Short mmCIF file of C-alpha atoms in Angstrom, two decimals:
data_model
loop_
_atom_site.label_atom_id
_atom_site.label_comp_id
_atom_site.label_asym_id
_atom_site.label_seq_id
_atom_site.Cartn_x
_atom_site.Cartn_y
_atom_site.Cartn_z
CA MET H 755 -0.01 -0.04 -0.06
CA GLU H 756 1.80 3.29 -1.27
CA PHE H 757 -0.48 5.82 0.41
CA ALA H 758 1.00 7.04 3.82
CA GLY H 759 -1.81 9.41 4.89
CA LEU H 760 -2.39 13.13 5.05
CA VAL H 761 -0.16 13.32 8.52
CA ARG H 762 2.89 15.72 7.69
CA ASP H 763 5.99 16.29 9.96
CA VAL H 764 4.73 18.07 13.34
CA ILE H 765 4.87 21.77 13.46
CA THR H 766 6.19 22.29 16.75
CA ASN H 767 5.53 26.18 17.10
CA LYS H 768 1.49 25.39 16.98
CA VAL H 769 -0.52 25.98 20.18
CA ARG H 770 -3.82 24.13 20.87
CA ALA H 771 -7.29 25.77 21.58
CA THR H 772 -10.69 24.18 22.38
CA LEU H 773 -13.69 26.17 21.03
CA ILE H 774 -16.98 25.26 22.79
CA LEU H 775 -20.24 25.55 21.42
CA SER H 776 -23.21 25.65 23.93
CA ARG H 777 -26.43 24.12 22.98
CA ASP H 778 -28.37 27.46 22.82
CA GLN H 779 -25.85 28.46 20.35
CA VAL H 780 -25.84 25.32 18.08
CA GLU H 781 -29.59 25.28 18.11
CA LYS H 782 -29.74 29.15 17.29
CA LEU H 783 -27.34 28.33 14.17
CA LYS H 784 -29.68 25.32 13.26
CA LYS H 785 -32.54 27.47 13.24
CA TRP H 786 -31.18 30.28 11.45
CA ILE H 787 -29.68 27.98 8.72
CA SER H 788 -32.92 26.07 8.39
CA ILE H 789 -35.15 29.02 7.92
CA ARG H 790 -32.81 29.99 5.00
CA CYS H 791 -32.21 26.73 3.26
CA ALA H 792 -36.07 26.62 3.35
CA THR H 793 -36.55 30.11 1.86
CA GLY H 794 -34.63 29.87 -1.37
CA TYR H 795 -31.33 27.98 -0.95
CA ASP H 796 -32.63 24.56 -1.04
CA SER H 797 -36.05 23.13 -1.83
CA ARG H 798 -35.30 19.69 -0.36
CA THR H 799 -36.22 19.10 3.09
CA LEU H 800 -32.88 19.24 5.02
CA TYR H 801 -31.84 17.59 8.30
CA ILE H 802 -29.63 20.19 9.76
CA SER H 803 -27.64 18.14 12.39
CA THR H 804 -25.36 19.84 15.24
CA PHE H 805 -22.33 17.85 13.13
CA VAL H 806 -23.45 19.84 9.92
CA VAL H 807 -23.59 23.18 11.51
CA THR H 808 -20.64 22.59 13.45
CA CYS H 809 -18.48 21.60 10.61
CA ALA H 810 -20.24 24.28 8.38
CA LEU H 811 -19.36 26.82 10.51
CA MET H 812 -15.92 25.88 11.08
CA TRP H 813 -14.73 25.53 7.38
CA VAL H 814 -16.66 28.91 6.33
CA CYS H 815 -14.67 30.37 9.31
CA MET H 816 -11.00 28.99 8.49
CA ILE H 817 -11.42 29.82 4.78
CA LYS H 818 -12.73 33.36 5.44
CA PHE H 819 -9.76 33.99 8.22
CA GLU H 820 -7.38 32.72 5.87
CA GLU H 821 -8.48 35.01 2.89
CA ILE H 822 -8.44 38.09 5.17
CA LYS H 823 -4.97 37.22 6.51
CA ASP H 824 -3.37 36.83 2.96
CA HIS H 825 -4.79 40.08 1.74
CA ASP H 826 -3.17 41.82 5.15
CA ASN H 827 0.11 40.25 4.69
CA ASN H 828 -0.08 41.07 0.85
CA HIS H 829 0.25 37.13 -0.16
CA VAL H 830 -0.78 36.20 -3.49
CA THR H 831 -4.75 35.51 -3.84
CA LYS H 832 -5.69 32.41 -4.32
CA SER H 833 -7.74 31.53 -7.17
CA CYS H 834 -11.34 31.97 -6.74
CA ASP H 835 -12.33 28.55 -8.77
CA GLU H 836 -9.89 26.74 -6.29
CA LEU H 837 -11.51 23.62 -5.13
CA CYS H 838 -11.71 23.48 -1.48
CA HIS H 839 -12.65 19.88 0.43
CA LEU H 840 -13.98 18.94 3.56
CA VAL H 841 -13.42 15.50 4.57
CA PHE H 842 -15.27 13.27 7.34
CA LEU H 843 -15.61 9.58 8.18
CA ALA H 844 -18.85 8.02 8.67
CA ASP H 845 -19.37 4.68 10.85
CA CYS H 846 -20.64 1.97 8.25
CA ARG H 847 -20.96 -1.13 10.65
CA ASP H 848 -24.68 -0.89 10.00
CA CYS H 849 -24.28 -1.10 6.37
CA LEU H 850 -26.49 -4.11 5.34
CA GLU H 851 -24.44 -5.30 2.57
CA LEU H 852 -21.65 -5.64 4.71
CA SER H 853 -23.34 -8.07 6.91
CA LEU H 854 -21.07 -7.37 10.00
CA PRO H 855 -22.25 -9.43 13.13
CA SER H 856 -23.61 -7.85 16.08
CA THR H 857 -20.51 -9.18 17.82
CA TYR H 858 -18.19 -7.17 15.42
CA PHE H 859 -15.66 -5.16 17.44
CA GLY H 860 -13.90 -2.52 15.63
CA ASN H 861 -13.99 0.08 12.90
CA CYS H 862 -15.63 0.24 9.70
CA LEU H 863 -15.55 3.51 8.05
CA ALA H 864 -16.36 5.30 4.77
CA THR H 865 -15.16 9.05 3.62
CA GLY H 866 -17.50 11.66 3.16
CA ILE H 867 -15.77 14.35 0.89
CA VAL H 868 -17.50 17.64 0.07
CA LYS H 869 -15.99 19.96 -2.66
CA ILE H 870 -16.85 23.54 -2.67
CA LYS H 871 -15.18 26.53 -4.84
CA ARG H 872 -13.41 29.14 -2.82
CA ASP H 873 -15.26 31.81 -4.16
CA VAL H 874 -18.72 30.23 -2.93
CA LEU H 875 -17.10 29.77 0.58
CA LEU H 876 -16.24 33.52 0.69
CA GLU H 877 -19.53 34.77 -0.11
CA GLU H 878 -21.53 36.68 2.87
CA ASN H 879 -24.05 34.03 3.71
CA SER H 880 -21.82 31.05 2.76
CA ILE H 881 -22.54 28.84 5.65
CA ILE H 882 -26.25 28.09 4.25
CA GLU H 883 -24.83 26.63 1.05
CA VAL H 884 -22.03 25.28 2.61
CA ALA H 885 -24.40 23.48 5.52
CA SER H 886 -26.36 22.12 2.56
CA ALA H 887 -23.43 20.50 0.66
CA ILE H 888 -22.44 18.64 3.67
CA GLU H 889 -25.94 17.75 4.69
CA SER H 890 -26.25 16.05 1.40
CA GLU H 891 -22.85 14.19 1.79
CA VAL H 892 -23.98 12.65 5.01
CA ARG H 893 -27.65 11.74 3.78
CA ASN H 894 -25.88 9.95 0.73
CA LEU H 895 -23.75 7.95 3.02
CA LYS H 896 -26.85 6.99 4.87
CA SER H 897 -29.29 6.36 2.36
CA THR H 898 -27.83 3.77 -0.07
CA ASN H 899 -25.51 0.90 0.49
CA THR H 900 -24.24 1.24 -3.24
CA THR H 901 -22.78 4.48 -2.13
CA ILE H 902 -21.09 3.14 0.78
CA LEU H 903 -19.66 0.35 -1.24
CA LYS H 904 -18.47 2.52 -3.97
CA LYS H 905 -16.63 4.68 -1.12
CA PHE H 906 -14.81 1.77 -0.04
CA GLU H 907 -13.55 1.21 -3.45
CA THR H 908 -12.30 4.67 -3.93
CA LEU H 909 -11.06 5.32 -0.27
CA MET H 910 -7.29 5.19 -1.12
CA THR H 911 -7.29 6.80 -4.52
CA ASP H 912 -9.54 9.72 -2.94
CA LEU H 913 -7.01 10.20 -0.09
CA LYS H 914 -3.88 10.18 -2.34
CA GLU H 915 -5.22 12.64 -4.61
CA LEU H 916 -6.50 15.07 -1.53
CA GLY H 917 -2.88 14.13 -0.05
CA LYS H 918 -1.12 15.89 -3.17
CA PRO H 919 0.67 19.39 -2.20
CA GLY H 920 -1.55 22.73 -2.73
CA LYS H 921 -4.91 20.81 -2.07
CA ASN H 922 -6.82 22.98 0.12
CA VAL H 923 -8.26 20.14 2.63
CA LEU H 924 -10.04 20.34 6.27
CA THR H 925 -10.39 16.92 7.70
CA ILE H 926 -12.94 16.56 10.67
CA ALA H 927 -11.58 14.12 13.51
CA GLY H 928 -13.96 12.37 15.84
CA SER H 929 -17.78 13.28 16.30
CA PRO H 930 -19.85 14.30 19.19
CA LYS H 931 -22.05 11.00 18.66
CA LEU H 932 -18.85 9.01 20.24
CA ALA H 933 -19.48 10.54 23.70
CA ILE H 934 -15.95 10.83 24.79
CA TYR H 935 -17.11 12.17 28.19
CA ASP H 936 -19.35 9.19 29.15
CA THR H 937 -16.28 6.63 28.90
CA ASP H 938 -15.58 5.26 32.20
CA PHE H 939 -12.59 2.56 32.40
CA ARG H 940 -13.48 2.48 36.13
CA TRP H 941 -11.09 5.36 36.28
CA GLY H 942 -13.78 7.97 36.24
CA ARG H 943 -14.58 10.17 33.37
CA PRO H 944 -12.20 11.88 31.52
CA LYS H 945 -11.10 15.64 32.40
CA LYS H 946 -9.97 16.35 28.79
CA SER H 947 -9.98 14.76 25.60
CA ASP H 948 -7.75 15.38 22.72
CA ILE H 949 -6.94 14.27 19.45
CA VAL H 950 -3.23 13.71 19.16
CA HIS H 951 -2.59 14.41 15.63
CA ILE H 952 -4.49 17.69 14.50
CA GLU H 953 -1.08 19.51 14.69
CA SER H 954 0.45 17.34 12.29
CA SER H 955 -2.47 16.66 10.14
CA GLY H 956 -4.14 20.12 10.14
CA SER H 957 -7.33 18.42 11.17
CA ILE H 958 -10.14 20.20 13.52
CA SER H 959 -11.53 17.72 16.00
CA LEU H 960 -15.18 17.34 17.39
CA SER H 961 -16.26 15.64 20.56
CA ASP H 962 -19.20 16.45 23.11
CA CYS H 963 -18.51 18.57 26.02
CA ARG H 964 -17.63 17.68 29.67
CA GLU H 965 -18.66 21.08 30.97
CA LYS H 966 -21.98 22.05 29.00
CA LYS H 967 -24.74 19.23 28.39
CA ASP H 968 -25.28 18.84 24.56
CA GLY H 969 -22.36 21.27 23.77
CA ILE H 970 -19.33 20.72 21.61
CA GLU H 971 -15.86 20.85 21.68
CA VAL H 972 -13.84 21.77 18.78
CA GLY H 973 -10.43 21.28 18.99
CA LEU H 974 -7.63 23.13 16.72
CA ALA H 975 -4.12 23.74 16.41
CA LEU H 976 -2.39 26.98 14.79
CA ASP H 977 0.45 29.09 15.28
CA ARG H 978 0.19 31.33 18.70
CA VAL H 979 -0.72 34.69 16.62
CA ARG H 980 -2.99 33.26 14.35
CA MET H 981 -4.67 31.36 16.98
CA ARG H 982 -5.61 34.65 18.90
CA ASN H 983 -7.09 36.34 15.78
CA PHE H 984 -8.91 33.39 14.46
CA ILE H 985 -10.71 32.92 18.02
CA THR H 986 -11.45 36.71 17.75
CA PHE H 987 -12.58 36.25 13.91
CA PHE H 988 -14.68 33.06 14.86
CA GLU H 989 -16.44 34.78 18.03
CA LYS H 990 -17.68 37.79 15.97
CA TYR H 991 -18.67 35.74 12.96
CA LEU H 992 -21.03 33.52 15.18
CA ASN H 993 -22.27 36.26 17.14
CA ASN H 994 -23.26 37.92 13.97
CA ILE H 995 -25.32 34.99 12.87
CA ILE H 996 -27.11 34.17 16.35
CA ALA H 997 -27.16 37.61 17.96
#
């Protein structure tokens, strides 16, 4: 097997931060997006889940923030036609075609890939279209076993392509549904959960929240100055939507 994954050399000058979205913030975001999807952006009935809105929020914020920083630093502006990719994993143990026994203990994952042009992500209300695109990919993974089997067949090819230099890829690690903070190996519940590879892979992590019921923890790693500026941008963007 040739493909070695998306993990690159570890950058030691990065710092970690955990952003916490409360249940109230998530519900307001869901409602805001759902109303606008229903009134012109998409005629389908969408299921705007916590996972969908959190991924959409983070992806849009990271692309918009990157664009602002490039402009401020007089960097070469990236092409508006550049394809940006969001990658996440889906649990496929319930796929009927696979016929996994109920006693199976292990992973069975397919990859969801959402592709959107940079200029779309930079639009004023891009989070609406982005959420719709993510919801569509999640729906496809859930709806047909044929889709899952095709994903398995193209998994390594897709990841190898996304691993090429210059590709704009944001990978989502984890999920709130894993309920990390409910885990107890008789040592008590975890005080803090982190995914170890986000510095090297450029991923962001999602998990449930220990401190706030039905809240979401989002983990990310950036260099110190960018982290401080990103958090300011993120909070302002979110508050403009849900205020």
